[in-house]
N, CA, C and O atoms as a GROMACS GRO file, in nm:
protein
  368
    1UNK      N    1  10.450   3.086   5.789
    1UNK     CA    2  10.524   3.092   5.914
    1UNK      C    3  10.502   2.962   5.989
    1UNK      O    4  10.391   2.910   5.995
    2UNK      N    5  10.616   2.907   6.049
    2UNK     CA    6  10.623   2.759   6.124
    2UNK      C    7  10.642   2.820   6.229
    2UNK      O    8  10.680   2.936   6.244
    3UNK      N    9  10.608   2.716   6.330
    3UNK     CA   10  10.609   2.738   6.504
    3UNK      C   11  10.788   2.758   6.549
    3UNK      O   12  10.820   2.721   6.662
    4UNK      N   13  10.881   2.809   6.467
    4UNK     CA   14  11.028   2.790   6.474
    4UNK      C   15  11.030   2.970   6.466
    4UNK      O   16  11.050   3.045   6.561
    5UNK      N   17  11.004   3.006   6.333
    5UNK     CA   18  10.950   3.140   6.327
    5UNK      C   19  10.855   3.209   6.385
    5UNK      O   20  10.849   3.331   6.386
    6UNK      N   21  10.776   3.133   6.437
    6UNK     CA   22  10.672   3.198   6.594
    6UNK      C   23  10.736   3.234   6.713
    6UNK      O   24  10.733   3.339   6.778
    7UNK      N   25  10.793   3.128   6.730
    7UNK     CA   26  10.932   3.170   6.846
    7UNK      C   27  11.030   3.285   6.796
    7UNK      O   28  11.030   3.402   6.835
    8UNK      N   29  11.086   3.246   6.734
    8UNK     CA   30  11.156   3.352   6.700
    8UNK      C   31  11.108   3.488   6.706
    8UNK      O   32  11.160   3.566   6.786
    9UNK      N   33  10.982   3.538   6.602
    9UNK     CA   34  10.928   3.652   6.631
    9UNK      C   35  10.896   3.704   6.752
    9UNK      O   36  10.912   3.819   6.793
   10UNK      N   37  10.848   3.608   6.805
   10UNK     CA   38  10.773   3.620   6.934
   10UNK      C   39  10.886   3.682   7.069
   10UNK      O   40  10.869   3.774   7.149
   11UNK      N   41  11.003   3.584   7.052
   11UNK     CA   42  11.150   3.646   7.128
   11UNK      C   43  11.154   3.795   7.058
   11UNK      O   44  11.115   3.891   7.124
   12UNK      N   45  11.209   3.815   6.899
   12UNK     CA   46  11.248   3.959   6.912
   12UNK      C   47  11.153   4.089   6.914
   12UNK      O   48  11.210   4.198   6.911
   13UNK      N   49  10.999   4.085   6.920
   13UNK     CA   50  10.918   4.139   7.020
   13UNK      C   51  10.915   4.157   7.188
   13UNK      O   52  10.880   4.249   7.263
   14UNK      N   53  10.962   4.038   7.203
   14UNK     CA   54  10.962   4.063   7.329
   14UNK      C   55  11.088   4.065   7.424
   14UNK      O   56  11.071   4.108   7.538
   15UNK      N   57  11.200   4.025   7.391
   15UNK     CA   58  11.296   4.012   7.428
   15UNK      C   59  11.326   3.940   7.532
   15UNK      O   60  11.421   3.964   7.607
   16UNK      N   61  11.240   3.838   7.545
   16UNK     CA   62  11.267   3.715   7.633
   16UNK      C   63  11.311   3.597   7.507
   16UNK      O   64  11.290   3.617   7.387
   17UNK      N   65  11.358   3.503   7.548
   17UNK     CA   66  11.529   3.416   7.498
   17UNK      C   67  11.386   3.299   7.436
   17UNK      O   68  11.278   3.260   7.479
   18UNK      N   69  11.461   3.284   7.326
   18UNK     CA   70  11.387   3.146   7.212
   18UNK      C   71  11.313   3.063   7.312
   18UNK      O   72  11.191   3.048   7.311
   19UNK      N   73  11.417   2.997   7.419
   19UNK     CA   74  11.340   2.898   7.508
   19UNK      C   75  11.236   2.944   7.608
   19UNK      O   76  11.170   2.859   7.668
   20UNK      N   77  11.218   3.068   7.628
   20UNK     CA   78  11.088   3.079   7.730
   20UNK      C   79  11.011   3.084   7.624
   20UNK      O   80  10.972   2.969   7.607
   21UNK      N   81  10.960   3.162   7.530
   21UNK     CA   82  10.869   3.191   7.435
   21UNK      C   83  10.858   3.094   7.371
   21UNK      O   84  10.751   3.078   7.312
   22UNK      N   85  10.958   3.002   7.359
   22UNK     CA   86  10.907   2.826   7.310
   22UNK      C   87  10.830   2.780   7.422
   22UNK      O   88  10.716   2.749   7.386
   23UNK      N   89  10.850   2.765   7.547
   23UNK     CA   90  10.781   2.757   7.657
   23UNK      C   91  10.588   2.763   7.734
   23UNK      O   92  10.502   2.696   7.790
   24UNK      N   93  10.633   2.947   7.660
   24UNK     CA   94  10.496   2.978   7.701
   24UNK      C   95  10.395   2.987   7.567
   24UNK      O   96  10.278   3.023   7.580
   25UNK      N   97  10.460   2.945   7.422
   25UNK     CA   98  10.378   2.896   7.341
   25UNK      C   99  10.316   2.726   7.373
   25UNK      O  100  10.201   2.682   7.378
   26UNK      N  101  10.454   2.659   7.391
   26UNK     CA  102  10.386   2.532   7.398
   26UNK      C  103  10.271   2.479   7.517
   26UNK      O  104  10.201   2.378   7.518
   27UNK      N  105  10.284   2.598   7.618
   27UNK     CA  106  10.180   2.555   7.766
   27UNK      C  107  10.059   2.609   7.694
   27UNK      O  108   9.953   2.548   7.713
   28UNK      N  109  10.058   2.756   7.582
   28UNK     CA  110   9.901   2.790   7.533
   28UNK      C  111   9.837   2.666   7.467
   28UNK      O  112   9.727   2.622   7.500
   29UNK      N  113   9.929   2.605   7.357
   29UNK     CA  114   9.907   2.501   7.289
   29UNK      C  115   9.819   2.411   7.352
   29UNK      O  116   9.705   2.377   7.320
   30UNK      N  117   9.912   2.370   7.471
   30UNK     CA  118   9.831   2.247   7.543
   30UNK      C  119   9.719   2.259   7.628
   30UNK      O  120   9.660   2.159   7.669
   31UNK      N  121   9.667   2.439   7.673
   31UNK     CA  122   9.622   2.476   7.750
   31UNK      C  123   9.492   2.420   7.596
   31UNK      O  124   9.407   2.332   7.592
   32UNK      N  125   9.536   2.520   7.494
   32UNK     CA  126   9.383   2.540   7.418
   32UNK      C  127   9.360   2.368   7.361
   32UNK      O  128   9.252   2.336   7.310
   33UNK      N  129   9.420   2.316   7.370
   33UNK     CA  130   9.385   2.166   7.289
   33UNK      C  131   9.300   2.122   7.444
   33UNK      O  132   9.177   2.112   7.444
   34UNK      N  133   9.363   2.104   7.540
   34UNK     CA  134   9.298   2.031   7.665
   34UNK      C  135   9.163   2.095   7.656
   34UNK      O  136   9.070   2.018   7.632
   35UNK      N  137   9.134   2.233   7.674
   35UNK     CA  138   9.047   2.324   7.676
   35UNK      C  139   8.927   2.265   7.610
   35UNK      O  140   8.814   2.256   7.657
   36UNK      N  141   8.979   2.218   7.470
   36UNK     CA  142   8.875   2.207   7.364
   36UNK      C  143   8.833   2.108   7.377
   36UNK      O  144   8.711   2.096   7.373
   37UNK      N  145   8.935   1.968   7.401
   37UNK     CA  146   8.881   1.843   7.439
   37UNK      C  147   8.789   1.835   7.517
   37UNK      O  148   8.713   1.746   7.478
   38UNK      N  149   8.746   1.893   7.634
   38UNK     CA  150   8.677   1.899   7.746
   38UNK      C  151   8.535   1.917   7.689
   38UNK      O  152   8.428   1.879   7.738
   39UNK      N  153   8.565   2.002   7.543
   39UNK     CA  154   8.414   2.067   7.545
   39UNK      C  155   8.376   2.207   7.542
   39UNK      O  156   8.291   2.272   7.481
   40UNK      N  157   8.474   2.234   7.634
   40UNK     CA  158   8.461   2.412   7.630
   40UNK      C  159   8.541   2.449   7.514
   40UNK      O  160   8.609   2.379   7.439
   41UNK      N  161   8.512   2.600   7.517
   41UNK     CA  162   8.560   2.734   7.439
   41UNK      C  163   8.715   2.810   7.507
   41UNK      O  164   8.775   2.789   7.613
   42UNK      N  165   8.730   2.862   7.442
   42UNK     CA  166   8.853   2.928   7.459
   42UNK      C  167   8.853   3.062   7.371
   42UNK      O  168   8.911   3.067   7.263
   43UNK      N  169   8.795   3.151   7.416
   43UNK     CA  170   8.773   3.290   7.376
   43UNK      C  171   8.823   3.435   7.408
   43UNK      O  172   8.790   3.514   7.497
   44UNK      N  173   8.950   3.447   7.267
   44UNK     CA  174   9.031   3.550   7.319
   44UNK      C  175   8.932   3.650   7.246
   44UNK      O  176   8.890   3.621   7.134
   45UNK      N  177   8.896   3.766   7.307
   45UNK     CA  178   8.830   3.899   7.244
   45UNK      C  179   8.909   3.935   7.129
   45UNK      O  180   9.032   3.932   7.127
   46UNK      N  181   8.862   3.958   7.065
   46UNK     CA  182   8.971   4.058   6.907
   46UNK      C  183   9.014   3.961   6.824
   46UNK      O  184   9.046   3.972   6.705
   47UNK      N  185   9.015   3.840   6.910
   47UNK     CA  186   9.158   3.762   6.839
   47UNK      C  187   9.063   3.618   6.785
   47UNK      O  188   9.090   3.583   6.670
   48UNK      N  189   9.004   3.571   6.825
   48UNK     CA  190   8.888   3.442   6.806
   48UNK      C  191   8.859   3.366   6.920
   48UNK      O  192   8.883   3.391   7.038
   49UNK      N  193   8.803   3.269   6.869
   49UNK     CA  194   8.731   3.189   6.927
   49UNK      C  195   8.753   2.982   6.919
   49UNK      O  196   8.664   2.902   6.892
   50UNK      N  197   8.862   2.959   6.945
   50UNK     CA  198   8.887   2.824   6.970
   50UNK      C  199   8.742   2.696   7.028
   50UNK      O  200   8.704   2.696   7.145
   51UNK      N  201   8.700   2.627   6.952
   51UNK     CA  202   8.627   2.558   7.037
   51UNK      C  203   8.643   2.373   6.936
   51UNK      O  204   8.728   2.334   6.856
   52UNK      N  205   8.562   2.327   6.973
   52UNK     CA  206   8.523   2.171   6.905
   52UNK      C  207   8.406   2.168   6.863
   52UNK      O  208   8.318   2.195   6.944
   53UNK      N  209   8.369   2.134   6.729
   53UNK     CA  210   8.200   2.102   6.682
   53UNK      C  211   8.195   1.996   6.628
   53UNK      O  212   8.288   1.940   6.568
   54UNK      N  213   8.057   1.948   6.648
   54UNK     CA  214   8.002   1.818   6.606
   54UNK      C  215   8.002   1.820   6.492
   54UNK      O  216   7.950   1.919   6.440
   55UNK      N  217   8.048   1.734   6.421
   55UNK     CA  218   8.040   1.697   6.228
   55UNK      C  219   7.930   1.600   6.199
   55UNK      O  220   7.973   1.485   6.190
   56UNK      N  221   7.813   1.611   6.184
   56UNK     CA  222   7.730   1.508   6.179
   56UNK      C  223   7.732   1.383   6.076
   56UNK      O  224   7.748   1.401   5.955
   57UNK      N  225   7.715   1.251   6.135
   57UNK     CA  226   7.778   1.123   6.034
   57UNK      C  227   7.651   1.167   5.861
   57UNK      O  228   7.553   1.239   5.846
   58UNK      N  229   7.725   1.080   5.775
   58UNK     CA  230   7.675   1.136   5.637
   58UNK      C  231   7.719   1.013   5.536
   58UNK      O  232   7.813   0.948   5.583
   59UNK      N  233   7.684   0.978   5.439
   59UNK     CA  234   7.718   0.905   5.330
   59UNK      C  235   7.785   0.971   5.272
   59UNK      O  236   7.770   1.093   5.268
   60UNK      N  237   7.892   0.898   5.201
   60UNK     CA  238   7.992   0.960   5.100
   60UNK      C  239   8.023   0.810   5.040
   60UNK      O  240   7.994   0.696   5.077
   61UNK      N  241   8.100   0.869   4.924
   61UNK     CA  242   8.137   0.783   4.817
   61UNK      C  243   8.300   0.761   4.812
   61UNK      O  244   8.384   0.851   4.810
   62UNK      N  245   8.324   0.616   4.812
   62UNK     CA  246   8.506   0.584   4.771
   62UNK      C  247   8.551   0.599   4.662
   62UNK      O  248   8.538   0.502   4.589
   63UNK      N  249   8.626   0.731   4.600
   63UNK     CA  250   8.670   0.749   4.498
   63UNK      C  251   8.744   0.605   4.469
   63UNK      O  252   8.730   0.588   4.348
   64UNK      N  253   8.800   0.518   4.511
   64UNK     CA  254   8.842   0.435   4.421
   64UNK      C  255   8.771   0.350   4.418
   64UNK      O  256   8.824   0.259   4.354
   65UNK      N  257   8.640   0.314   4.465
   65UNK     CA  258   8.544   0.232   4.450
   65UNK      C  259   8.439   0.245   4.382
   65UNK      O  260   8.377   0.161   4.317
   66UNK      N  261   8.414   0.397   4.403
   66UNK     CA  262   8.264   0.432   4.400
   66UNK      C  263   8.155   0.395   4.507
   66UNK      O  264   8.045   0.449   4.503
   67UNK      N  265   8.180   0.322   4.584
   67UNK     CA  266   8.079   0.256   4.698
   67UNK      C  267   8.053   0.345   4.765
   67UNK      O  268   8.140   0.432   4.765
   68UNK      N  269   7.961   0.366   4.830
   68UNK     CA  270   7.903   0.459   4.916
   68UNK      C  271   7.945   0.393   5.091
   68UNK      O  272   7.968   0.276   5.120
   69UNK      N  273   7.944   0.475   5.152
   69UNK     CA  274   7.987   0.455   5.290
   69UNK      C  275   7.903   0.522   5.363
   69UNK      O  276   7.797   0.567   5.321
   70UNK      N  277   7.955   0.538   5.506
   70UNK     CA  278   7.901   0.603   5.600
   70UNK      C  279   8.011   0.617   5.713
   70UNK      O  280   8.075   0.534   5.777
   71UNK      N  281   8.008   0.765   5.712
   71UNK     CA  282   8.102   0.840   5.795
   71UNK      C  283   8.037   0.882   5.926
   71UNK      O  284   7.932   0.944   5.939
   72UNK      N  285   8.117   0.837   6.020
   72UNK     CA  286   8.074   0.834   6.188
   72UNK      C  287   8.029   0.983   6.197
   72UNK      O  288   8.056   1.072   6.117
   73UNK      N  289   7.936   0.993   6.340
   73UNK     CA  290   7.970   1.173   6.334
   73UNK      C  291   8.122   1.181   6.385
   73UNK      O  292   8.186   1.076   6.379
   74UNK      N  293   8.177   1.278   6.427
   74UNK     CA  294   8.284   1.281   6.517
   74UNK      C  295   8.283   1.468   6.603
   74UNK      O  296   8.204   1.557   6.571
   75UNK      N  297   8.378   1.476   6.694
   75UNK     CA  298   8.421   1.602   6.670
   75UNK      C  299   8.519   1.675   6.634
   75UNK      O  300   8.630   1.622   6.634
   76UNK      N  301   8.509   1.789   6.600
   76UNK     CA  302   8.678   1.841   6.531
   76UNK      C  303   8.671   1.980   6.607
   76UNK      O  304   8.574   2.020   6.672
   77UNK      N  305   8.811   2.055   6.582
   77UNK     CA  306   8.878   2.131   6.621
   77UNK      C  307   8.806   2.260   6.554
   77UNK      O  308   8.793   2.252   6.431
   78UNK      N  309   8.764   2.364   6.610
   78UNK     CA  310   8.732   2.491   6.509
   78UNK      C  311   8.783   2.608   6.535
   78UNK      O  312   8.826   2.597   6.649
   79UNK      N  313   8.802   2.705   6.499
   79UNK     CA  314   8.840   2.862   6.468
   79UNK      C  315   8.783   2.953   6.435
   79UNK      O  316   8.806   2.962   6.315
   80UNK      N  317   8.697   3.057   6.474
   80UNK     CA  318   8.622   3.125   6.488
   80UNK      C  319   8.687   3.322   6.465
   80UNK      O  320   8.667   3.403   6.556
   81UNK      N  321   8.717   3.339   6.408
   81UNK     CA  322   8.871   3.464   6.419
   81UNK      C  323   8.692   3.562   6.466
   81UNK      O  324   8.572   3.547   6.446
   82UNK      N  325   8.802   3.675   6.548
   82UNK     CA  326   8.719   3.760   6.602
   82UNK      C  327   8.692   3.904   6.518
   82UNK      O  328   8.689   3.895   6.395
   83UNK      N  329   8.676   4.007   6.568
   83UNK     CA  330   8.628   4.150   6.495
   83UNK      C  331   8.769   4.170   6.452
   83UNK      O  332   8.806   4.181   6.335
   84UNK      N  333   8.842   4.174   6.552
   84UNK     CA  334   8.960   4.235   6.497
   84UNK      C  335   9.052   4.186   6.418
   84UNK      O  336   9.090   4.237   6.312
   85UNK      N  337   9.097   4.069   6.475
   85UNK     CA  338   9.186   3.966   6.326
   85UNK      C  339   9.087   4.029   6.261
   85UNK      O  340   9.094   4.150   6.280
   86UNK      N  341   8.984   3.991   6.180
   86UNK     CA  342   8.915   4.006   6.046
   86UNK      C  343   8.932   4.150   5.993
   86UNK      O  344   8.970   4.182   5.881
   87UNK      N  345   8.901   4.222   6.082
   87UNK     CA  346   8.969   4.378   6.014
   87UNK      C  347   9.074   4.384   5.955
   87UNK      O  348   9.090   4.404   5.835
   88UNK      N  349   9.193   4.359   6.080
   88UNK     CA  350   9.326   4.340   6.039
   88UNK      C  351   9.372   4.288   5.896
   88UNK      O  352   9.431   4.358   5.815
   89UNK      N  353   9.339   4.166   5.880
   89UNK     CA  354   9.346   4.115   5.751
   89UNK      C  355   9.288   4.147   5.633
   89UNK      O  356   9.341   4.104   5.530
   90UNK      N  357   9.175   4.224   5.626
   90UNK     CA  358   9.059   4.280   5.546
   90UNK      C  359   9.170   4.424   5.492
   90UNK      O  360   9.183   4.460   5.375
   91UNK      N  361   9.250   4.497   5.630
   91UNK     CA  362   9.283   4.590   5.549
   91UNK      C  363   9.444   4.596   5.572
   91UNK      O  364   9.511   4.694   5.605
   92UNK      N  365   9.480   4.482   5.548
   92UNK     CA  366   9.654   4.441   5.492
   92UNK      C  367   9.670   4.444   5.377
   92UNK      O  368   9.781   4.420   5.330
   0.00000   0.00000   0.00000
């Protein structure tokens, strides 16, 4: 499913028109990305847990080299699914 078919579903659930539900997906979007940048969490009950974690820097190797490197730490984006997604899916 693409964010075209998110809308969509999301309208004939709810019966508000493609463009609001394009709307109030794209303000969650930007709500949970800003959210995460900051540092904080973003924790829907049932549903998960949005946050950012530290990747700690590490040596690795250039497959087309073979040379060994060294990868910065950085942070990235994470997903945490809660009790319930995991049920849900466990018994689909």
């Amino acid at each position: 499913m693409n964010k075209r078919d998110l809308i969509q579903k999301t309208a004939d659930k709810t019966g508000f028109t493609k463009k609001e539900c394009e709307a109030v997906l794209n303000a969650l979007f930007e709500t949970i990305t800003e959210t995460i940048e900051s540092g904080e969490k973003v924790q829907i009950i049932g549903f998960g847990t949005f946050e950012s974690r530290e990747r700690a820097a590490r040596t690795a190797r250039n497959p087309r080299t073979g040379e060994m490197v060294t990868v910065p730490a950085r942070r990235m984006p994470a997903f945490k699914p809660g009790a319930d997604l995991k049920q849900a899916v466990v018994q689909a």
